Short mmCIF file of C-alpha atoms in Angstrom, two decimals:
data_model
loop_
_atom_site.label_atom_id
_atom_site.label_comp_id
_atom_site.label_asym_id
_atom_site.label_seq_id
_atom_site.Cartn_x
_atom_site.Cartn_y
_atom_site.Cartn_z
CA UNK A 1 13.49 -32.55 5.64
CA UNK A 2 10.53 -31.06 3.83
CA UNK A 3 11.45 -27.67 4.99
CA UNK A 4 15.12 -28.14 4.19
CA UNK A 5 13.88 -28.74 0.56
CA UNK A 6 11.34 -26.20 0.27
CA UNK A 7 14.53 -23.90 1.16
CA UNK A 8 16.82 -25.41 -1.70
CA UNK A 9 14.09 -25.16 -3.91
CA UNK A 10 13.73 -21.22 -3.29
CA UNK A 11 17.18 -20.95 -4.01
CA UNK A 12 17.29 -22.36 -7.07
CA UNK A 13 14.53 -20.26 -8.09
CA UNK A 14 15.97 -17.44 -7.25
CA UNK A 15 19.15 -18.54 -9.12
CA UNK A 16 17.16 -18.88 -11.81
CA UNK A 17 15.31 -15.29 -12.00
CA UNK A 18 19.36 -14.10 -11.34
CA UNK A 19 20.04 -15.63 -14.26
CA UNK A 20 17.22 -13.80 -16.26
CA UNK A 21 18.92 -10.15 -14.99
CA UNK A 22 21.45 -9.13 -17.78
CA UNK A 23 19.00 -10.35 -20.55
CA UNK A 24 16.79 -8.05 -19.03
CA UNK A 25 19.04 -5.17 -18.82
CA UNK A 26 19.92 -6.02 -22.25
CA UNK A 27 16.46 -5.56 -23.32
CA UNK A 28 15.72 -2.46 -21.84
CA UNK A 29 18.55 -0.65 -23.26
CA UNK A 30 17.71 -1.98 -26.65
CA UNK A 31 14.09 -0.57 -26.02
CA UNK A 32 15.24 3.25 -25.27
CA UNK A 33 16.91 3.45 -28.70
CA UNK A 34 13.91 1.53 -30.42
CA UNK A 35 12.01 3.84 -28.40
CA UNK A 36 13.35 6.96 -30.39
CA UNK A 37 13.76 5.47 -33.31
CA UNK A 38 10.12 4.79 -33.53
CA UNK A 39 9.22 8.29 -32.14
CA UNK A 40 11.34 10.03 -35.12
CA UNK A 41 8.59 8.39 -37.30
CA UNK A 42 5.90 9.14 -35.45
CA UNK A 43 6.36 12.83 -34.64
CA UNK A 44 6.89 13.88 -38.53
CA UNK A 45 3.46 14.96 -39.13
CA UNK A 46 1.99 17.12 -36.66
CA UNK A 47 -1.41 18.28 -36.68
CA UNK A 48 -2.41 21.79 -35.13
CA UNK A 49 -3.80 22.31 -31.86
CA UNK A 50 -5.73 25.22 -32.71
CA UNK A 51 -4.45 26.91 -30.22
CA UNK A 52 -5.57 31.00 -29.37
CA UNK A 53 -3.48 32.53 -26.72
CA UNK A 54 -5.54 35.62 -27.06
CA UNK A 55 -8.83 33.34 -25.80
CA UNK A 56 -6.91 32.03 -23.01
CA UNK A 57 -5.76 35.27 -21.92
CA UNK A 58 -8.93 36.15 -21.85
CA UNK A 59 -10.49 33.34 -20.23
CA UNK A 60 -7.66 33.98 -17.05
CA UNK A 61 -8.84 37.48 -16.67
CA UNK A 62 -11.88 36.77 -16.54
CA UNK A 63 -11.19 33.45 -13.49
CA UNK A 64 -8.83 36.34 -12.35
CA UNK A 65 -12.29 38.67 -11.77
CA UNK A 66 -14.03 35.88 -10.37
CA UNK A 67 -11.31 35.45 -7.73
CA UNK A 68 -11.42 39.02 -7.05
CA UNK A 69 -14.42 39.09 -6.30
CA UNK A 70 -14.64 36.40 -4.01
CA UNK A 71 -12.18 38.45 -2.26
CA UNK A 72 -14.83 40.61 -1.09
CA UNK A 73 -17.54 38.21 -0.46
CA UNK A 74 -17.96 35.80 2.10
CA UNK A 75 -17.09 31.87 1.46
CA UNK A 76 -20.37 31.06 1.57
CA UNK A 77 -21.70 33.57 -0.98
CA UNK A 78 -19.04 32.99 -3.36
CA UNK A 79 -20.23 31.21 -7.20
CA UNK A 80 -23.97 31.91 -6.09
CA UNK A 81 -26.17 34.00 -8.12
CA UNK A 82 -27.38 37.03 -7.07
CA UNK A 83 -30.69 36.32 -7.19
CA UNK A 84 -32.82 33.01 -7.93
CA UNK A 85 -31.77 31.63 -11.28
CA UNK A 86 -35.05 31.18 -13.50
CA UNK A 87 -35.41 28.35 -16.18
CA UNK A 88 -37.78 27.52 -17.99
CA UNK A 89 -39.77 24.02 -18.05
CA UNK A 90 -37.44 23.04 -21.03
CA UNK A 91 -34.31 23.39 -18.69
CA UNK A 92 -35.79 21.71 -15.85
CA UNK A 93 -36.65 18.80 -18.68
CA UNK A 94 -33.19 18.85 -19.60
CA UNK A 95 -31.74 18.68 -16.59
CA UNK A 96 -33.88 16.19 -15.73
CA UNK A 97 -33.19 14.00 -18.53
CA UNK A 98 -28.79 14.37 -17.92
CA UNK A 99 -29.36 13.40 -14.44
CA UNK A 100 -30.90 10.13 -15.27
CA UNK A 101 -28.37 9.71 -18.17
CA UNK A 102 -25.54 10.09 -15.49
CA UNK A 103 -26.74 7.95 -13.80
CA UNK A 104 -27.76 5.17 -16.18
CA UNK A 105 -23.66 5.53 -17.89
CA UNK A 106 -22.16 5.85 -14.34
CA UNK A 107 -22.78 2.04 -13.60
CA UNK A 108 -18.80 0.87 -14.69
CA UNK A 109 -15.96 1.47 -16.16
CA UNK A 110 -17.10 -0.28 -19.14
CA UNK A 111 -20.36 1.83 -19.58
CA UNK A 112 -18.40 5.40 -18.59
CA UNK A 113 -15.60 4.25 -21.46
CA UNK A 114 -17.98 3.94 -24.24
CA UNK A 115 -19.74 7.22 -23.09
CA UNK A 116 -16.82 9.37 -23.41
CA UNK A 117 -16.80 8.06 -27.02
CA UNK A 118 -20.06 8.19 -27.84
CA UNK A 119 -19.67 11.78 -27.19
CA UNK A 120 -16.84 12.47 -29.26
CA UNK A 121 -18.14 10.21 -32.17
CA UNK A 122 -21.70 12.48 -32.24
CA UNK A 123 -18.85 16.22 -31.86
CA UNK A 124 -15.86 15.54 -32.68
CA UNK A 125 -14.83 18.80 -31.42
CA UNK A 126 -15.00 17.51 -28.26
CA UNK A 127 -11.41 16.55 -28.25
CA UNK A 128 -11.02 15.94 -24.70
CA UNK A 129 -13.73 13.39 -24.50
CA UNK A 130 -11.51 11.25 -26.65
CA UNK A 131 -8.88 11.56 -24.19
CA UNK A 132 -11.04 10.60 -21.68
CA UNK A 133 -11.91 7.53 -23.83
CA UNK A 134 -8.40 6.40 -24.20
CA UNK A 135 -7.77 7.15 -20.59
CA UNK A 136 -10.26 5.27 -18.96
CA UNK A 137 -9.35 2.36 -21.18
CA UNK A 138 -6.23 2.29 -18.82
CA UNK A 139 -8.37 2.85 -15.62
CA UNK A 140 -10.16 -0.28 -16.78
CA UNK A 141 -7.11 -2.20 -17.66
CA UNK A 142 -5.71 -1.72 -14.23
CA UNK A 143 -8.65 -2.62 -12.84
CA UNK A 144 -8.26 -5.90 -14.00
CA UNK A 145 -4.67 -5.98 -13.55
CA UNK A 146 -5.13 -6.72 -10.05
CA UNK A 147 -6.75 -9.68 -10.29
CA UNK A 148 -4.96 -10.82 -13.28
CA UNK A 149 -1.70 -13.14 -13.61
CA UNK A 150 0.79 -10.62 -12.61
CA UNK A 151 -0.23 -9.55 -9.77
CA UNK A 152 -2.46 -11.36 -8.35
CA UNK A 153 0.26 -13.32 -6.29
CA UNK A 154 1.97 -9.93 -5.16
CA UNK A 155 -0.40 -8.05 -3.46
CA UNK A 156 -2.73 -8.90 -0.66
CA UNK A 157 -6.00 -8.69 -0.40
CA UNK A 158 -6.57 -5.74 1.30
CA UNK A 159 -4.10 -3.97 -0.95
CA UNK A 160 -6.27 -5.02 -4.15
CA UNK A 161 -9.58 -4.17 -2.44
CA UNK A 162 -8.74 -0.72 -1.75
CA UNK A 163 -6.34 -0.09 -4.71
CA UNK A 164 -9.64 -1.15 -6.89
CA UNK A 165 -11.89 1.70 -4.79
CA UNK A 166 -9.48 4.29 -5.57
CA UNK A 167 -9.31 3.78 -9.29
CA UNK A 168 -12.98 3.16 -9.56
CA UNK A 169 -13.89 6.20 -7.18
CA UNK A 170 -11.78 8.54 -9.52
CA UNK A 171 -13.06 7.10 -12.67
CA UNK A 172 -16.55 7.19 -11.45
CA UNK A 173 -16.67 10.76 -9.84
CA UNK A 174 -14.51 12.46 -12.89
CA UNK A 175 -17.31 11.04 -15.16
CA UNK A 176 -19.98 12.56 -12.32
CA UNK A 177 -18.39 15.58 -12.95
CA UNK A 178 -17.57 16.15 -16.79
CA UNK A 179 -20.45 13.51 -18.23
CA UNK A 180 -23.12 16.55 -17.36
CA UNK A 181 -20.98 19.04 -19.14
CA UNK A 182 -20.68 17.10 -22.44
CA UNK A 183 -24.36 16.15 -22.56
CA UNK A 184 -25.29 19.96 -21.94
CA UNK A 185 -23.15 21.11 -24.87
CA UNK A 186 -24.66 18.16 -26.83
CA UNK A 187 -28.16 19.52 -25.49
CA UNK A 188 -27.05 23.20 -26.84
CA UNK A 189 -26.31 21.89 -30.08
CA UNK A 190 -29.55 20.54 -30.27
CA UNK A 191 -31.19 23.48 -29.26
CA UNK A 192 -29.08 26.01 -30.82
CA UNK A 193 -28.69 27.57 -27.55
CA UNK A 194 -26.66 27.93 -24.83
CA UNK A 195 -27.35 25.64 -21.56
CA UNK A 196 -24.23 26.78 -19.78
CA UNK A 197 -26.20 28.77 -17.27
CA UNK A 198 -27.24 25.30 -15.83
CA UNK A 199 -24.08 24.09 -14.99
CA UNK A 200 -24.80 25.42 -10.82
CA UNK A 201 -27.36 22.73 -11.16
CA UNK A 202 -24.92 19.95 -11.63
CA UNK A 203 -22.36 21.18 -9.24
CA UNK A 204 -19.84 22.12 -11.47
CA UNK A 205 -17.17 24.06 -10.92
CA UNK A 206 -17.72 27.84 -11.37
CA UNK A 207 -14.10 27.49 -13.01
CA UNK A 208 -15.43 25.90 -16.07
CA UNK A 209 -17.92 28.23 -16.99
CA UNK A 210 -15.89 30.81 -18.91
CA UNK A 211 -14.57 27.83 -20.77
CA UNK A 212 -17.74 26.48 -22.38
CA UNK A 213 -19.32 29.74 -22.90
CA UNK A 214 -15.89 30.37 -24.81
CA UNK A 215 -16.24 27.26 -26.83
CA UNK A 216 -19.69 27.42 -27.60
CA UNK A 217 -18.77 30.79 -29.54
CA UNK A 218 -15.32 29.97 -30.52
CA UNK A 219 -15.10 26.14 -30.93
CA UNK A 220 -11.61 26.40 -29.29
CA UNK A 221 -11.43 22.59 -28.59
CA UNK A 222 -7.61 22.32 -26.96
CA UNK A 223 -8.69 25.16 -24.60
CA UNK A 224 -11.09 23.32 -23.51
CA UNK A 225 -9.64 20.22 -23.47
CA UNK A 226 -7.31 22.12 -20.86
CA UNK A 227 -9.40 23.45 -18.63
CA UNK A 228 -11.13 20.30 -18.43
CA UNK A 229 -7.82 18.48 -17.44
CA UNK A 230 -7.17 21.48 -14.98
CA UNK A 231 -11.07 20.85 -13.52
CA UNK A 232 -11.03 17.09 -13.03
CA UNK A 233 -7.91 16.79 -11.72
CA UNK A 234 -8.43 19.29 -9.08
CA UNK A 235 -11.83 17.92 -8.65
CA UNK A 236 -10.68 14.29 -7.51
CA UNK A 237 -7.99 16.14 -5.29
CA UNK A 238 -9.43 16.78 -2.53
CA UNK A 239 -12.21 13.70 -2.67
CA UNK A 240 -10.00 10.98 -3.13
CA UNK A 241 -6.32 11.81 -3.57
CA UNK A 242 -6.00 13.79 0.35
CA UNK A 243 -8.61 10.97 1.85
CA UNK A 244 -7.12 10.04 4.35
CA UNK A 245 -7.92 6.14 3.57
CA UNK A 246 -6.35 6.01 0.50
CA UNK A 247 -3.21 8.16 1.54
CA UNK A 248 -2.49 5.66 4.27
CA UNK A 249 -3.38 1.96 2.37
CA UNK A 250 -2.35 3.03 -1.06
CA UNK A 251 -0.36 6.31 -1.87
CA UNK A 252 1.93 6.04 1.01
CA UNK A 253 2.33 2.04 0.34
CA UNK A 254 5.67 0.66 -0.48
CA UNK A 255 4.06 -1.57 -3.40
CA UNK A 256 2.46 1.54 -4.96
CA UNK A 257 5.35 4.16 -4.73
CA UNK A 258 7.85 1.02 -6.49
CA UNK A 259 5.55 1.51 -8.75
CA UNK A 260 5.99 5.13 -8.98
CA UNK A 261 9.77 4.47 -8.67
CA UNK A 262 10.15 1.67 -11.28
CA UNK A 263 7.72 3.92 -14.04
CA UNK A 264 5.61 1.35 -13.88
CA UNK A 265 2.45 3.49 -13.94
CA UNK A 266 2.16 3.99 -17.91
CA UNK A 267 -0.78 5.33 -19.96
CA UNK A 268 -0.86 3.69 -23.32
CA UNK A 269 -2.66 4.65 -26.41
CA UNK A 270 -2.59 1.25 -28.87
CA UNK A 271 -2.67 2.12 -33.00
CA UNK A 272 -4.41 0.44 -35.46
CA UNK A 273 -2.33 2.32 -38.46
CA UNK A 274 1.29 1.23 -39.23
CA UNK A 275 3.87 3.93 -40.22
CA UNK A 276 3.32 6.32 -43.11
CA UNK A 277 -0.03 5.26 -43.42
CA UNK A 278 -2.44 7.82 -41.25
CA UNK A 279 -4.98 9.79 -43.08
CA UNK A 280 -4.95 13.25 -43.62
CA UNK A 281 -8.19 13.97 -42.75
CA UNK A 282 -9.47 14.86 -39.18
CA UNK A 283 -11.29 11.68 -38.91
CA UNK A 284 -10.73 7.88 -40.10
CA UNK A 285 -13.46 6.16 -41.79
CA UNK A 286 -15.53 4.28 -39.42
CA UNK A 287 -14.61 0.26 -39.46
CA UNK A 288 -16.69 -2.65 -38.48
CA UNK A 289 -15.85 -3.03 -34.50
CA UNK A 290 -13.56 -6.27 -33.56
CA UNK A 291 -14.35 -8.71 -31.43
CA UNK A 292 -11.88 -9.60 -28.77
CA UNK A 293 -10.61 -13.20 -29.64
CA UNK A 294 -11.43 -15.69 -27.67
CA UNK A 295 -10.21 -19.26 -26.62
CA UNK A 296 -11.68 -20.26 -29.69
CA UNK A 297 -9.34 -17.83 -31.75
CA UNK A 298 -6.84 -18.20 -30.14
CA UNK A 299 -4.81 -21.51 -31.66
CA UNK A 300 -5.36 -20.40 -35.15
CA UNK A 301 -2.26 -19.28 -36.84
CA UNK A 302 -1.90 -14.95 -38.11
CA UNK A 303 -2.22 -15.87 -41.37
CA UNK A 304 -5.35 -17.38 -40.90
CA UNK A 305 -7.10 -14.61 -39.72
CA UNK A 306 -6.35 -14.27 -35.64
CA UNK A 307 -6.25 -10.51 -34.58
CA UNK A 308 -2.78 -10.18 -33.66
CA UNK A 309 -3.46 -7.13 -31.62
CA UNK A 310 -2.74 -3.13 -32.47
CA UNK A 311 0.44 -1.89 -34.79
CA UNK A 312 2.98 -0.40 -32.06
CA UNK A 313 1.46 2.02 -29.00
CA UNK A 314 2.35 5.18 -27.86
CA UNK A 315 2.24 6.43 -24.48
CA UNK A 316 3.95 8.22 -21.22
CA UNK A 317 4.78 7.37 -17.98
CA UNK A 318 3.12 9.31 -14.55
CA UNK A 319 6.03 9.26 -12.40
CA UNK A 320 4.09 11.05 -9.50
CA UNK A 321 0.34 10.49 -8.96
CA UNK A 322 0.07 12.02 -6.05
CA UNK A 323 1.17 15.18 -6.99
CA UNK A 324 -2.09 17.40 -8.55
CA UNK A 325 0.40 19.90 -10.73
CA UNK A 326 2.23 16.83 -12.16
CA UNK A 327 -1.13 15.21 -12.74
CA UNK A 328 -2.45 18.11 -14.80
CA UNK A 329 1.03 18.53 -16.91
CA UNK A 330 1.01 14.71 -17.78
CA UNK A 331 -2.90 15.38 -18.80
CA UNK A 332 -1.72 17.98 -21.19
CA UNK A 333 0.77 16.01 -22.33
CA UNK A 334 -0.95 13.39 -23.28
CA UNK A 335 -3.73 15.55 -24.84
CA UNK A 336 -1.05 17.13 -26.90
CA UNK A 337 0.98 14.04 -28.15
CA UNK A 338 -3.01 12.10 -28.99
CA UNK A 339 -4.27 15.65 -31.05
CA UNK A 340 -0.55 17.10 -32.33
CA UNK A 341 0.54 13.98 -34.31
CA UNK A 342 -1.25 13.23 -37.46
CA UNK A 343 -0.21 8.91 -37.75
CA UNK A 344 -1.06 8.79 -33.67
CA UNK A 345 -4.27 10.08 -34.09
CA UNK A 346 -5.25 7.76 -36.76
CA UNK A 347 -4.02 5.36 -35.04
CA UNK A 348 -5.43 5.50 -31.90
CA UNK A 349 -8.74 6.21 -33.43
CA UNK A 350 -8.64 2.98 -35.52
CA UNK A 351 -7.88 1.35 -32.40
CA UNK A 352 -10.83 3.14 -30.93
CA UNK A 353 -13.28 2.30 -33.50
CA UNK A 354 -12.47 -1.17 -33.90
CA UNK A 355 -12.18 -2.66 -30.52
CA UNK A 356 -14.99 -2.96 -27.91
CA UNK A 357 -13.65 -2.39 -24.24
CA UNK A 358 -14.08 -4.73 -22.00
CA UNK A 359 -11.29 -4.32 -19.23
CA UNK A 360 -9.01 -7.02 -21.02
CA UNK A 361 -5.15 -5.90 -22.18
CA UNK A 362 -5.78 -9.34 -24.43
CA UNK A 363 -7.66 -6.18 -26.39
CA UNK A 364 -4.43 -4.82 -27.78
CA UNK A 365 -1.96 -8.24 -27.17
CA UNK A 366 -4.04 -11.33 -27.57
CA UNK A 367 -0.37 -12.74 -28.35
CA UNK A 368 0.77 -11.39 -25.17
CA UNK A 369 -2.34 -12.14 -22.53
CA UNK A 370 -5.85 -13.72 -22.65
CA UNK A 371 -9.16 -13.51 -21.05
CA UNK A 372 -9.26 -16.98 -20.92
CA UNK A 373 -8.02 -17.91 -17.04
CA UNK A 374 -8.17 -22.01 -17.86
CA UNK A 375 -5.88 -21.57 -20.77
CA UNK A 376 -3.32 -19.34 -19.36
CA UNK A 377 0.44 -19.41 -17.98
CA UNK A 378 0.75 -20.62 -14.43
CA UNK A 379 4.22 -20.62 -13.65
CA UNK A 380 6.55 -19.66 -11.48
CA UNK A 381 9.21 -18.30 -14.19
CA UNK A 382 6.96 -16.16 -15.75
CA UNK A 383 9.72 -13.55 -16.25
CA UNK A 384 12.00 -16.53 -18.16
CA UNK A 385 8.64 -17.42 -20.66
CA UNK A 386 8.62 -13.67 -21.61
CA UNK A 387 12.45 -13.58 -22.42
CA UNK A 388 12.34 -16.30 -24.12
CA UNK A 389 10.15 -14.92 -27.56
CA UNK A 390 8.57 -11.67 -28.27
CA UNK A 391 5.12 -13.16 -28.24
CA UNK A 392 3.56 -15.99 -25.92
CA UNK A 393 2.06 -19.28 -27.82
CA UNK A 394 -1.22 -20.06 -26.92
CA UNK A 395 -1.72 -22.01 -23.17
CA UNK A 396 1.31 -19.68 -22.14
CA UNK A 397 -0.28 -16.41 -22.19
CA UNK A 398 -0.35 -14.03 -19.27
CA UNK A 399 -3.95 -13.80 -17.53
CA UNK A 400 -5.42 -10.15 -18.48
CA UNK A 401 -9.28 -10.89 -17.14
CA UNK A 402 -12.48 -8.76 -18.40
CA UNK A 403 -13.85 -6.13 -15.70
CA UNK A 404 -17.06 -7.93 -15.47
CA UNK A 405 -15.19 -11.21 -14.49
CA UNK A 406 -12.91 -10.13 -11.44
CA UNK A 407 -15.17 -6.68 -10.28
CA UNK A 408 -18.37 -6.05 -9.92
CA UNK A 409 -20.24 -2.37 -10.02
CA UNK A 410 -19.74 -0.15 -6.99
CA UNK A 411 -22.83 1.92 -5.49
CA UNK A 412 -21.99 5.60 -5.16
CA UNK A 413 -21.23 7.23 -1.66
CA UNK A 414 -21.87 10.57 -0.35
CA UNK A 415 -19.83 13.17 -2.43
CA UNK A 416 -18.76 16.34 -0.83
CA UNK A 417 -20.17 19.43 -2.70
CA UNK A 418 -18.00 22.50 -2.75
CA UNK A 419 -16.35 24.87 -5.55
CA UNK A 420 -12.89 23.65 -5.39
CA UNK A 421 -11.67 26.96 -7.53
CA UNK A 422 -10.04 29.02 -4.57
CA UNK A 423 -6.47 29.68 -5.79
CA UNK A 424 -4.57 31.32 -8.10
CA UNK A 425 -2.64 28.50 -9.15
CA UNK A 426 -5.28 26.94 -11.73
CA UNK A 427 -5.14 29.81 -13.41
CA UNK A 428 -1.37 29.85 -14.12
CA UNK A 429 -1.66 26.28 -15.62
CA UNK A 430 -4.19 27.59 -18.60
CA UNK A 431 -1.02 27.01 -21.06
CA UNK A 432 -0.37 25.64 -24.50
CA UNK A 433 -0.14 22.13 -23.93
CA UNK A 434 3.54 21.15 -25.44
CA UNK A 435 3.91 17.95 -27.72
CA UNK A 436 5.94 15.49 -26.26
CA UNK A 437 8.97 13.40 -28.02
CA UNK A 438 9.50 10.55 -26.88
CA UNK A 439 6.07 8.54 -27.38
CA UNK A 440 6.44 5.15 -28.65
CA UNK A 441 5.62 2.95 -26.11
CA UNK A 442 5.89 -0.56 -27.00
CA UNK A 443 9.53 -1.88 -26.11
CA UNK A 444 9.03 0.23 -22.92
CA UNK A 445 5.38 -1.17 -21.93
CA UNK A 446 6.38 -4.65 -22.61
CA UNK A 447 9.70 -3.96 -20.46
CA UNK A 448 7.11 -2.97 -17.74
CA UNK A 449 5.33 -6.11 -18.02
CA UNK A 450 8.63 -8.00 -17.71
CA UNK A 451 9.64 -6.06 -14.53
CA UNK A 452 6.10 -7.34 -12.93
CA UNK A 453 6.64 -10.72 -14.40
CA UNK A 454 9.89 -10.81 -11.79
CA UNK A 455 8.12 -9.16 -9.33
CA UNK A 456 5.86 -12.14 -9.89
CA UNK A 457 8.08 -15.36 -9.70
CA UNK A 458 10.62 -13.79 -6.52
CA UNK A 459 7.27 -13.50 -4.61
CA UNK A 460 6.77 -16.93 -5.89
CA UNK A 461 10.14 -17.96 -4.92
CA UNK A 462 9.81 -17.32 -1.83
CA UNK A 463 9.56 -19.45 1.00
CA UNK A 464 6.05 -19.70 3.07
CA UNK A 465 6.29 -20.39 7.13
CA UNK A 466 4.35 -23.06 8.03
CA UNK A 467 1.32 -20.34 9.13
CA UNK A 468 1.63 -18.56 6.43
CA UNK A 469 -1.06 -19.17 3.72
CA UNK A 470 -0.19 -19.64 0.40
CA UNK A 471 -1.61 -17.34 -2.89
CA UNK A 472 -3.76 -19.28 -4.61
CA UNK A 473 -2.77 -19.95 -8.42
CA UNK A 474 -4.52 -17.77 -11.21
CA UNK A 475 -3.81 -20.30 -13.70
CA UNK A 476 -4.96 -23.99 -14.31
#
């Protein structure tokens, strides 16, 4: 009897997410024009990228050299010096001192997020640590996606344990990598003097050499930002992307390549400047940070002062992790469409400035999610709540947790030390990064959020065997 009615009941759920189908639909095609509509505004006012095609020619003949001459080396001698580099007790200091930094800002995602800004706040020619800013937000945010109310009922375990590794492992060893660079260049600043030459000492790539000794003469800051997409992408290639681990449990797993399939792997940028009101300087005034509002915020009306989150988002969708050149185009990409619109910038900066991460998408929607696991939705029509209004009232609010709550910090593991610059092919992606159009991301993230809200309540919907054991409720 019991099982006869947990099978009726299953039905009817699923008759009821049926029902929810064409609404979608609806939705999403009303999203693609809002989509460009939006963008049109958006895209008016670009900003130059500043960037010098005669420098980057010059940059690939000199990688080109470099290859050449490995060509008649052996492997092993290859990016070595020719004799014993000698520093001085200052450089040892110095290196000294952005070892333990490292190490000390390496901890989380949380403490490698506010780095990257740091860094750009102190040189804000150091464009591509603001990327890295805005891009490890997202790292964090899925983070705590996987433990949050979405997902947390359609995934196992296992999944979530080793999807978490992966994301942390990239975010943690891309900061290992490009953390050392930034704090040399700030050290050169300092010193008015170059401290490229110690960049062997950190394990760098010998690729990224002619890059900062370019920019430390020629402040060419998307050139950089390039070849620093070009480095830490091919950096995490071969140390986490081929492991064999993560190729087997996550790349090659149905969940993840649905994912992949339903462009559900989006990197958004929230604003904090409507339309037609970005300034025309190269930086925003600096505002007093927000707070991310809490249960205690959170049943006050707009008017009355709640943060109702940022003023639209823009963003693009990674259709293909797995694939290293797609990787590095989608980096540009997103480099291009953060420094070659004026109102994004702004925006995104004011976002920046204003909002402390902590892991939580209730950062940029508190009307849409909250931190606050006690007060949010636990339902099985999730999908139907989120149809139903464009916002969620408070006590029906999707569960976004903070990092600190669902993760805690990983200890390094061995790294594998070798100069992944071998090819040519590196070289032929040193190109003018190309703005993108289509960059308003709101109607499309929230559609994304509705797809895993269905996701969500057919997993829900469906019917246990006796053996099986139930997911436990993230709600109430």
């Amino acid at each position: 009897m019991s099982e006869k009615a947990g099978e009726n009941s299953s039905f009817q759920g699923f008759i009821r997410i049926a029902k929810t189908l064409p609404q979608t639909a609806a939705e999403a095609v009303k999203g693609k024009y809002a989509c460009w509509k939006a963008s049109q505004l958006l895209i008016k006012d670009r900003r130059t990228l500043g960037w010098k095609e005669t420098a980057a020619l010059s940059i690939r003949e000199q990688l080109h050299r470099m290859l050449n001459d490995r060509n008649r080396l052996r492997d092993s001698a290859f990016g070595k010096e020719e004799t014993a580099p000698m520093f001085t007790s200052e450089d040892r200091d110095i290196v000294q001192m952005i070892r333990e930094a490292v190490l000390e800002a390496n901890r989380s995602n949380i403490t490698r997020t506010k780095a990257y800004y740091d860094c750009y706040r102190a040189f804000p020619e150091l464009h591509w640590s603001f990327l890295a800013h805005m891009v490890s937000r997202n790292a964090g945010w899925s983070m705590t996606d996987l433990k949050g109310g979405l997902l947390s009922d359609t995934v196992t375990d296992s999944f979530r344990e080793d999807m978490y590794q992966m994301l942390e492992r990239s975010n943690a060893l891309i900061f290992l990598d490009a953390y050392p660079q930034l704090l040399l260049y700030m050290h050169s600043r300092k010193l008015e003097r170059s401290l490229f030459h110690l960049l062997p000492e950190f394990r760098v790539s010998s690729f990224m050499r002619p890059f900062w000794e370019r920019f430390w003469i020629g402040r060419d800051s998307a050139l950089l930002a390039v070849g620093l997409i070009i480095n830490e992408q091919n950096y995490i290639e071969g140390r986490v992307i081929q492991n064999s681990y993560f190729q087997k449990n996550i790349l090659q797993n149905p969940v993840f390549k649905l994912n992949s399939r339903f462009q559900m792997n989006q990197v958004i940028f929230p604003m904090l400047v409507e339309s037609g009101k970005a300034e025309e300087s190269e930086n925003i005034a600096p505002i007093a940070p927000l707070p991310i509002p809490g249960p205690s915020t959170e049943n006050a009306d707009p008017e009355e002062g709640e943060f109702t989150g940022c003023r639209g988002m823009v963003g693009l969708v990674l259709e293909r992790f797995s694939k290293l050149e797609e990787r590095i185009a989608f980096g540009k990409a997103l480099y291009a469409m953060l420094f070659g619109y004026k109102e994004v910038l702004a925006g995104v900066q004011a976002f920046a400035e204003r909002t402390v991460h902590l892991g939580s998408r209730q950062e940029y929607w508190p009307r849409m999610f909250t931190s606050d696991k006690k007060a949010a939705l636990n339902s099985p029509e999730e999908s139907a709540e989120l149809l139903k209004q464009e916002w969620l009232p408070p006590g029906k609010r999707l569960y976004s947790p903070t990092l600190h709550e669902v993760w805690h910090d990983m200890p390094f593991e061995p790294i594998t030390s070798y100069d992944w610059f071998k090819t040519w092919k590196a070289i032929e992606q040193i190109t003018r990064p190309k703005r993108p159009v289509l960059i308003e991301m709101s109607h499309a993230h929230r559609y994304a959020v509705q797809k895993a809200a269905l996701t969500h309540d057919a997993e829900r919907a469906l019917p246990r065997s006796s053996g099986a054991s139930p997911q436990q409720p993230h709600g109430r």
